[in-house]
mmCIF file of C-alpha atoms and ligand atoms in Angstrom:
data_model
loop_
_atom_site.group_PDB
_atom_site.id
_atom_site.type_symbol
_atom_site.label_atom_id
_atom_site.label_comp_id
_atom_site.label_asym_id
_atom_site.label_seq_id
_atom_site.Cartn_x
_atom_site.Cartn_y
_atom_site.Cartn_z
ATOM 1 C CA UNK A 17 21.385 -13.971 35.288
ATOM 2 C CA UNK A 18 19.410 -11.316 33.392
ATOM 3 C CA UNK A 19 19.868 -11.314 29.639
ATOM 4 C CA UNK A 20 20.094 -8.522 27.099
ATOM 5 C CA UNK A 21 20.142 -8.342 23.290
ATOM 6 C CA UNK A 22 22.241 -5.454 21.948
ATOM 7 C CA UNK A 23 22.407 -4.544 18.249
ATOM 8 C CA UNK A 24 25.351 -2.783 16.611
ATOM 9 C CA UNK A 25 27.705 -4.284 19.212
ATOM 10 C CA UNK A 26 30.707 -4.134 16.922
ATOM 11 C CA UNK A 27 31.863 -0.652 17.916
ATOM 12 C CA UNK A 28 30.761 2.652 19.447
ATOM 13 C CA UNK A 29 27.925 2.663 21.984
ATOM 14 C CA UNK A 30 26.946 -0.952 21.257
ATOM 15 C CA UNK A 31 30.405 -2.263 22.115
ATOM 16 C CA UNK A 32 30.432 -0.176 25.308
ATOM 17 C CA UNK A 33 26.937 -1.419 26.274
ATOM 18 C CA UNK A 34 28.235 -4.972 25.825
ATOM 19 C CA UNK A 35 31.327 -4.327 27.937
ATOM 20 C CA UNK A 36 29.386 -2.752 30.801
ATOM 21 C CA UNK A 37 26.539 -5.296 30.868
ATOM 22 C CA UNK A 38 29.076 -8.154 30.912
ATOM 23 C CA UNK A 39 30.966 -6.466 33.741
ATOM 24 C CA UNK A 40 27.820 -6.414 35.870
ATOM 25 C CA UNK A 41 26.978 -10.083 35.345
ATOM 26 C CA UNK A 42 24.447 -9.980 32.509
ATOM 27 C CA UNK A 43 24.252 -12.572 29.746
ATOM 28 C CA UNK A 44 24.711 -10.625 26.504
ATOM 29 C CA UNK A 45 23.476 -11.539 23.028
ATOM 30 C CA UNK A 46 25.523 -9.160 20.887
ATOM 31 C CA UNK A 47 24.368 -8.565 17.317
ATOM 32 C CA UNK A 48 26.854 -7.533 14.638
ATOM 33 C CA UNK A 49 26.698 -7.466 10.862
ATOM 34 C CA UNK A 50 29.907 -9.445 10.345
ATOM 35 C CA UNK A 51 30.921 -11.606 13.338
ATOM 36 C CA UNK A 52 34.205 -12.652 11.720
ATOM 37 C CA UNK A 53 35.324 -9.009 11.651
ATOM 38 C CA UNK A 54 34.214 -8.064 15.178
ATOM 39 C CA UNK A 55 37.691 -8.161 16.713
ATOM 40 C CA UNK A 56 37.001 -5.828 19.643
ATOM 41 C CA UNK A 57 33.915 -7.819 20.572
ATOM 42 C CA UNK A 58 35.830 -11.085 20.249
ATOM 43 C CA UNK A 59 38.341 -9.720 22.762
ATOM 44 C CA UNK A 60 35.490 -9.350 25.268
ATOM 45 C CA UNK A 61 34.430 -12.915 24.479
ATOM 46 C CA UNK A 62 37.864 -14.120 25.574
ATOM 47 C CA UNK A 63 37.391 -12.517 28.965
ATOM 48 C CA UNK A 64 33.706 -13.303 29.480
ATOM 49 C CA UNK A 65 33.189 -16.222 27.113
ATOM 50 C CA UNK A 66 30.409 -17.936 29.029
ATOM 51 C CA UNK A 67 28.077 -14.954 29.099
ATOM 52 C CA UNK A 68 28.788 -13.374 25.707
ATOM 53 C CA UNK A 69 27.047 -14.772 22.639
ATOM 54 C CA UNK A 70 27.866 -13.170 19.290
ATOM 55 C CA UNK A 71 25.212 -13.307 16.553
ATOM 56 C CA UNK A 72 24.928 -12.112 12.953
ATOM 57 C CA UNK A 73 22.181 -9.467 12.817
ATOM 58 C CA UNK A 74 21.965 -7.079 9.880
ATOM 59 C CA UNK A 75 18.946 -4.807 10.308
ATOM 60 C CA UNK A 76 18.718 -4.244 6.560
ATOM 61 C CA UNK A 77 18.408 -8.015 6.016
ATOM 62 C CA UNK A 78 15.163 -9.312 7.507
ATOM 63 C CA UNK A 79 16.199 -12.935 6.921
ATOM 64 C CA UNK A 80 19.111 -12.439 9.325
ATOM 65 C CA UNK A 81 16.645 -11.093 11.900
ATOM 66 C CA UNK A 82 14.365 -14.131 11.600
ATOM 67 C CA UNK A 83 17.348 -16.488 11.727
ATOM 68 C CA UNK A 84 18.628 -14.851 14.915
ATOM 69 C CA UNK A 85 15.234 -14.989 16.661
ATOM 70 C CA UNK A 86 14.724 -18.624 15.661
ATOM 71 C CA UNK A 87 18.221 -19.495 16.910
ATOM 72 C CA UNK A 88 17.328 -18.251 20.390
ATOM 73 C CA UNK A 89 14.866 -21.124 20.723
ATOM 74 C CA UNK A 90 12.652 -20.438 23.719
ATOM 75 C CA UNK A 91 15.306 -18.513 25.673
ATOM 76 C CA UNK A 92 13.813 -15.624 27.668
ATOM 77 C CA UNK A 93 15.241 -12.134 27.089
ATOM 78 C CA UNK A 94 14.888 -9.461 29.784
ATOM 79 C CA UNK A 95 15.995 -6.395 27.853
ATOM 80 C CA UNK A 96 16.352 -5.416 24.185
ATOM 81 C CA UNK A 97 18.627 -2.508 23.343
ATOM 82 C CA UNK A 98 17.960 -1.418 19.769
ATOM 83 C CA UNK A 99 21.235 0.457 19.469
ATOM 84 C CA UNK A 100 22.337 -0.013 15.834
ATOM 85 C CA UNK A 101 21.681 2.958 13.604
ATOM 86 C CA UNK A 102 23.135 4.945 10.742
ATOM 87 C CA UNK A 103 23.131 8.615 9.923
ATOM 88 C CA UNK A 104 23.644 8.198 6.205
ATOM 89 C CA UNK A 105 24.857 5.658 3.693
ATOM 90 C CA UNK A 106 28.620 5.890 3.465
ATOM 91 C CA UNK A 107 29.656 8.971 5.422
ATOM 92 C CA UNK A 108 28.628 8.841 9.053
ATOM 93 C CA UNK A 109 30.078 11.739 10.974
ATOM 94 C CA UNK A 110 28.351 14.263 13.212
ATOM 95 C CA UNK A 111 31.309 16.680 13.242
ATOM 96 C CA UNK A 112 30.501 20.374 13.012
ATOM 97 C CA UNK A 113 32.008 20.465 9.528
ATOM 98 C CA UNK A 114 29.840 17.630 8.199
ATOM 99 C CA UNK A 115 26.690 18.549 10.026
ATOM 100 C CA UNK A 116 26.048 21.586 7.841
ATOM 101 C CA UNK A 117 27.199 20.113 4.533
ATOM 102 C CA UNK A 118 25.281 16.836 4.246
ATOM 103 C CA UNK A 119 21.577 16.035 3.828
ATOM 104 C CA UNK A 120 20.961 19.579 2.588
ATOM 105 C CA UNK A 121 17.522 20.497 1.230
ATOM 106 C CA UNK A 122 17.543 20.380 -2.575
ATOM 107 C CA UNK A 123 20.395 17.864 -2.645
ATOM 108 C CA UNK A 124 18.791 14.960 -0.791
ATOM 109 C CA UNK A 125 19.715 11.421 -1.855
ATOM 110 C CA UNK A 126 16.396 9.570 -1.799
ATOM 111 C CA UNK A 127 17.895 6.112 -2.312
ATOM 112 C CA UNK A 128 20.131 6.685 0.707
ATOM 113 C CA UNK A 129 17.097 7.950 2.645
ATOM 114 C CA UNK A 130 15.242 4.678 1.965
ATOM 115 C CA UNK A 131 18.271 2.727 3.131
ATOM 116 C CA UNK A 132 18.582 4.723 6.375
ATOM 117 C CA UNK A 133 14.849 4.216 6.941
ATOM 118 C CA UNK A 134 15.188 0.477 6.337
ATOM 119 C CA UNK A 135 17.914 0.152 8.967
ATOM 120 C CA UNK A 136 16.845 2.667 11.618
ATOM 121 C CA UNK A 137 13.091 2.056 11.520
ATOM 122 C CA UNK A 138 12.025 -1.074 9.621
ATOM 123 C CA UNK A 139 14.880 -3.313 10.751
ATOM 124 C CA UNK A 140 14.673 -2.131 14.344
ATOM 125 C CA UNK A 141 10.909 -2.659 14.458
ATOM 126 C CA UNK A 142 11.158 -6.030 12.727
ATOM 127 C CA UNK A 143 13.740 -7.276 15.248
ATOM 128 C CA UNK A 144 11.573 -6.077 18.126
ATOM 129 C CA UNK A 145 8.543 -7.891 16.718
ATOM 130 C CA UNK A 146 10.571 -11.078 16.265
ATOM 131 C CA UNK A 147 11.752 -10.939 19.894
ATOM 132 C CA UNK A 148 8.372 -10.226 21.513
ATOM 133 C CA UNK A 149 7.808 -13.852 22.611
ATOM 134 C CA UNK A 150 11.296 -13.946 24.161
ATOM 135 C CA UNK A 151 10.736 -10.612 25.915
ATOM 136 C CA UNK A 152 7.318 -11.699 27.167
ATOM 137 C CA UNK A 153 9.025 -14.743 28.714
ATOM 138 C CA UNK A 154 11.613 -12.520 30.449
ATOM 139 C CA UNK A 155 11.278 -10.873 33.850
ATOM 140 C CA UNK A 156 11.960 -7.238 32.967
ATOM 141 C CA UNK A 157 10.059 -6.878 29.650
ATOM 142 C CA UNK A 158 12.011 -3.787 28.622
ATOM 143 C CA UNK A 159 12.517 -2.473 25.096
ATOM 144 C CA UNK A 160 14.908 0.430 24.529
ATOM 145 C CA UNK A 161 15.127 2.367 21.277
ATOM 146 C CA UNK A 162 18.355 4.316 21.036
ATOM 147 C CA UNK A 163 16.977 7.461 19.466
ATOM 148 C CA UNK A 164 18.380 10.984 19.349
ATOM 149 C CA UNK A 165 17.362 14.498 20.291
ATOM 150 C CA UNK A 166 17.652 14.976 16.504
ATOM 151 C CA UNK A 167 14.367 13.039 16.286
ATOM 152 C CA UNK A 168 12.489 15.450 18.544
ATOM 153 C CA UNK A 169 10.035 17.569 16.556
ATOM 154 C CA UNK A 170 9.649 19.923 19.525
ATOM 155 C CA UNK A 171 13.418 20.480 19.842
ATOM 156 C CA UNK A 172 13.657 21.108 16.089
ATOM 157 C CA UNK A 173 10.733 23.535 16.191
ATOM 158 C CA UNK A 174 12.002 25.511 19.174
ATOM 159 C CA UNK A 175 15.513 25.761 17.739
ATOM 160 C CA UNK A 176 17.144 24.684 20.980
ATOM 161 C CA UNK A 177 20.316 22.591 20.800
ATOM 162 C CA UNK A 178 20.769 21.228 18.204
ATOM 163 C CA UNK A 179 19.260 23.948 15.998
ATOM 164 C CA UNK A 180 16.746 22.892 13.325
ATOM 165 C CA UNK A 181 17.650 22.438 9.647
ATOM 166 C CA UNK A 182 19.513 19.790 7.644
ATOM 167 C CA UNK A 183 20.103 16.122 8.486
ATOM 168 C CA UNK A 184 16.772 15.111 6.899
ATOM 169 C CA UNK A 185 17.563 11.403 6.631
ATOM 170 C CA UNK A 186 18.703 11.044 10.188
ATOM 171 C CA UNK A 187 16.140 13.318 11.839
ATOM 172 C CA UNK A 188 13.162 11.817 10.015
ATOM 173 C CA UNK A 189 14.124 8.221 10.793
ATOM 174 C CA UNK A 190 14.686 8.977 14.476
ATOM 175 C CA UNK A 191 11.355 10.857 14.599
ATOM 176 C CA UNK A 192 9.701 7.785 13.037
ATOM 177 C CA UNK A 193 11.445 5.549 15.556
ATOM 178 C CA UNK A 194 10.070 7.776 18.307
ATOM 179 C CA UNK A 195 6.544 7.226 16.988
ATOM 180 C CA UNK A 196 7.148 3.478 16.822
ATOM 181 C CA UNK A 197 8.279 3.658 20.458
ATOM 182 C CA UNK A 198 5.211 5.562 21.587
ATOM 183 C CA UNK A 199 2.842 3.336 19.607
ATOM 184 C CA UNK A 200 4.489 0.127 20.804
ATOM 185 C CA UNK A 201 4.257 1.416 24.382
ATOM 186 C CA UNK A 202 0.499 1.720 23.898
ATOM 187 C CA UNK A 203 0.196 -1.771 22.412
ATOM 188 C CA UNK A 204 2.356 -3.465 25.034
ATOM 189 C CA UNK A 205 1.327 -1.598 28.198
ATOM 190 C CA UNK A 206 -1.165 -4.254 29.254
ATOM 191 C CA UNK A 207 1.528 -6.920 28.909
ATOM 192 C CA UNK A 208 3.647 -5.209 31.560
ATOM 193 C CA UNK A 209 6.265 -3.922 29.108
ATOM 194 C CA UNK A 210 8.374 -0.787 29.457
ATOM 195 C CA UNK A 211 9.144 0.679 26.031
ATOM 196 C CA UNK A 212 11.284 3.835 26.002
ATOM 197 C CA UNK A 213 13.228 5.987 23.553
ATOM 198 C CA UNK A 214 16.634 7.057 24.842
ATOM 199 C CA UNK A 215 18.921 9.893 23.789
ATOM 200 C CA UNK A 216 22.596 9.036 24.456
ATOM 201 C CA UNK A 217 23.772 12.665 24.238
ATOM 202 C CA UNK A 218 26.471 13.674 21.768
ATOM 203 C CA UNK A 219 29.072 10.950 22.165
ATOM 204 C CA UNK A 220 32.617 10.438 20.840
ATOM 205 C CA UNK A 221 32.108 7.456 18.506
ATOM 206 C CA UNK A 222 32.628 7.047 14.762
ATOM 207 C CA UNK A 223 29.191 8.630 14.327
ATOM 208 C CA UNK A 224 29.555 11.333 16.961
ATOM 209 C CA UNK A 225 33.040 12.377 15.863
ATOM 210 C CA UNK A 226 35.969 13.622 17.916
ATOM 211 C CA UNK A 227 34.303 16.937 18.863
ATOM 212 C CA UNK A 228 31.433 15.275 20.734
ATOM 213 C CA UNK A 229 30.756 16.051 24.394
ATOM 214 C CA UNK A 230 30.700 12.648 26.089
ATOM 215 C CA UNK A 231 32.984 9.657 26.374
ATOM 216 C CA UNK A 232 31.112 6.427 25.465
ATOM 217 C CA UNK A 233 31.783 4.978 28.935
ATOM 218 C CA UNK A 234 30.043 7.959 30.593
ATOM 219 C CA UNK A 235 27.039 8.023 28.264
ATOM 220 C CA UNK A 236 26.536 4.250 28.427
ATOM 221 C CA UNK A 237 27.031 4.161 32.208
ATOM 222 C CA UNK A 238 24.354 6.827 32.560
ATOM 223 C CA UNK A 239 22.018 5.009 30.163
ATOM 224 C CA UNK A 240 22.394 1.651 31.927
ATOM 225 C CA UNK A 241 21.649 3.206 35.315
ATOM 226 C CA UNK A 242 18.570 4.903 33.882
ATOM 227 C CA UNK A 243 17.368 1.837 31.895
ATOM 228 C CA UNK A 244 17.807 -0.664 34.727
ATOM 229 C CA UNK A 245 16.003 1.742 37.069
ATOM 230 C CA UNK A 246 13.107 2.346 34.667
ATOM 231 C CA UNK A 247 9.717 0.874 35.577
ATOM 232 C CA UNK A 248 6.378 0.440 33.834
ATOM 233 C CA UNK A 249 5.596 3.994 35.015
ATOM 234 C CA UNK A 250 8.169 5.135 32.425
ATOM 235 C CA UNK A 251 6.503 3.219 29.569
ATOM 236 C CA UNK A 252 6.213 5.477 26.514
ATOM 237 C CA UNK A 253 8.782 8.057 27.657
ATOM 238 C CA UNK A 254 11.593 9.764 25.748
ATOM 239 C CA UNK A 255 14.504 10.022 28.201
ATOM 240 C CA UNK A 256 18.000 11.433 27.975
ATOM 241 C CA UNK A 257 21.041 9.499 29.228
ATOM 242 C CA UNK A 258 21.090 11.658 32.364
ATOM 243 C CA UNK A 259 17.459 10.852 33.163
ATOM 244 C CA UNK A 260 15.964 14.132 31.886
ATOM 245 C CA UNK A 261 12.567 13.726 30.195
ATOM 246 C CA UNK A 262 12.642 14.940 26.573
ATOM 247 C CA UNK A 263 9.832 16.407 24.483
ATOM 248 C CA UNK A 264 8.702 14.359 21.482
HETATM 249 N N1 LIG B 318 27.232 9.085 18.834
HETATM 250 C C1 LIG B 318 26.321 10.013 19.031
HETATM 251 O O1 LIG B 318 26.628 11.198 19.298
HETATM 252 C C2 LIG B 318 24.852 9.669 18.969
HETATM 253 C C3 LIG B 318 23.936 10.660 19.303
HETATM 254 C C4 LIG B 318 22.575 10.356 19.300
HETATM 255 C C5 LIG B 318 22.170 9.088 18.957
HETATM 256 N N2 LIG B 318 23.084 8.136 18.603
HETATM 257 C C6 LIG B 318 22.588 6.803 18.244
HETATM 258 O O2 LIG B 318 23.256 5.816 18.996
HETATM 259 C C7 LIG B 318 23.322 4.589 18.260
HETATM 260 C C8 LIG B 318 24.763 4.101 18.237
HETATM 261 O O3 LIG B 318 25.545 5.107 17.624
HETATM 262 P P1 LIG B 318 27.146 5.112 17.617
HETATM 263 O O4 LIG B 318 27.550 6.491 17.897
HETATM 264 O O5 LIG B 318 27.666 3.994 18.424
HETATM 265 O O6 LIG B 318 27.371 4.827 16.055
HETATM 266 P P2 LIG B 318 28.590 4.123 15.301
HETATM 267 O O7 LIG B 318 29.831 4.303 16.071
HETATM 268 O O8 LIG B 318 28.516 4.625 13.900
HETATM 269 O O9 LIG B 318 28.169 2.570 15.349
HETATM 270 C C9 LIG B 318 27.009 2.165 14.679
HETATM 271 C C10 LIG B 318 26.818 0.688 14.897
HETATM 272 O O10 LIG B 318 25.627 0.296 14.194
HETATM 273 C C11 LIG B 318 25.943 -0.836 13.393
HETATM 274 N N3 LIG B 318 25.108 -0.918 12.201
HETATM 275 C C12 LIG B 318 25.027 -0.047 11.160
HETATM 276 N N4 LIG B 318 24.180 -0.506 10.243
HETATM 277 C C13 LIG B 318 23.698 -1.693 10.695
HETATM 278 C C14 LIG B 318 22.803 -2.656 10.199
HETATM 279 N N5 LIG B 318 22.209 -2.532 9.000
HETATM 280 N N6 LIG B 318 22.555 -3.754 10.942
HETATM 281 C C15 LIG B 318 23.140 -3.932 12.144
HETATM 282 N N7 LIG B 318 24.023 -3.073 12.665
HETATM 283 C C16 LIG B 318 24.289 -1.951 11.943
HETATM 284 C C17 LIG B 318 27.403 -0.659 13.021
HETATM 285 O O11 LIG B 318 27.933 -1.877 12.586
HETATM 286 P P3 LIG B 318 29.265 -1.955 11.640
HETATM 287 O O12 LIG B 318 30.420 -1.807 12.568
HETATM 288 O O13 LIG B 318 29.153 -3.269 10.983
HETATM 289 O O14 LIG B 318 29.177 -0.818 10.657
HETATM 290 C C18 LIG B 318 27.960 -0.162 14.343
HETATM 291 O O15 LIG B 318 28.204 -1.243 15.210
HETATM 292 C C19 LIG B 318 22.735 4.889 16.889
HETATM 293 O O16 LIG B 318 21.390 4.482 16.829
HETATM 294 C C20 LIG B 318 22.822 6.417 16.801
HETATM 295 O O17 LIG B 318 21.867 6.958 15.927
HETATM 296 C C21 LIG B 318 24.413 8.382 18.604
#
């Protein structure tokens, strides 16, 4: 059975990734901040208890990352989905209303910015580093960074959807994550790894809000088809859920 580590599996896209990978026979290591409060995930464990392993992983707490990696022993991991991410500290809502009223130039909260950076970039990179031996021992050697078109400098500069402006904390951390992806792809290419950044589209989750375009099941189904079909030829690519190549 192939195995996958998924962060942020408590709700939203991470929970849907977990559901769909379990349904297709994968062994899932699901990371959540507070396992005791992950009721929706626990419900999946009831149905698929043998292949679902729930772990405490808080990306802002590097000790929890080291503890998780050590707890895996020498188990091989085929695929890492770095899904967990935040848009802000506290409010986390992409709705049209919020999008133009938070993270506005001149009113930026720099402490919150550092916290978003710690989770989206440092924690994600730290977890990936900690799992490299496990991924090297796996068959697929795939690392997926769940990024966003909001992290594309080209999309921001050309003013295509979404238009540039605002959302400094979120955009800058996803742009940094994109650079980590591209750089890691260069470092790991000779080891036969496939490292990609993936844009899920605008999805109806707590972060995406009710106005978003896609149902989580559609976005995640598209992403899984694309990720499982990706090969080393895709190493270092930025890809949308529907398979379209995105500009950095
Ligand atoms: N939804 C969209 O439209 C959209 C668009 C583009 C990109 N994305 C990206 O897709 C990913 C998933 O987004 P989503 O829509 O599913 O968001 P969501 O509904 O807000 O869920 C975020 C998940 O991340 C977890 N998380 C937050 N901080 C964490 C930390 N420090 N350590 C570990 N886990 C943490 C949350 O755990 P708790 O439940 O404990 O808070 C939750 O499970 C994110 O990286 C996001 O940036 C989403």
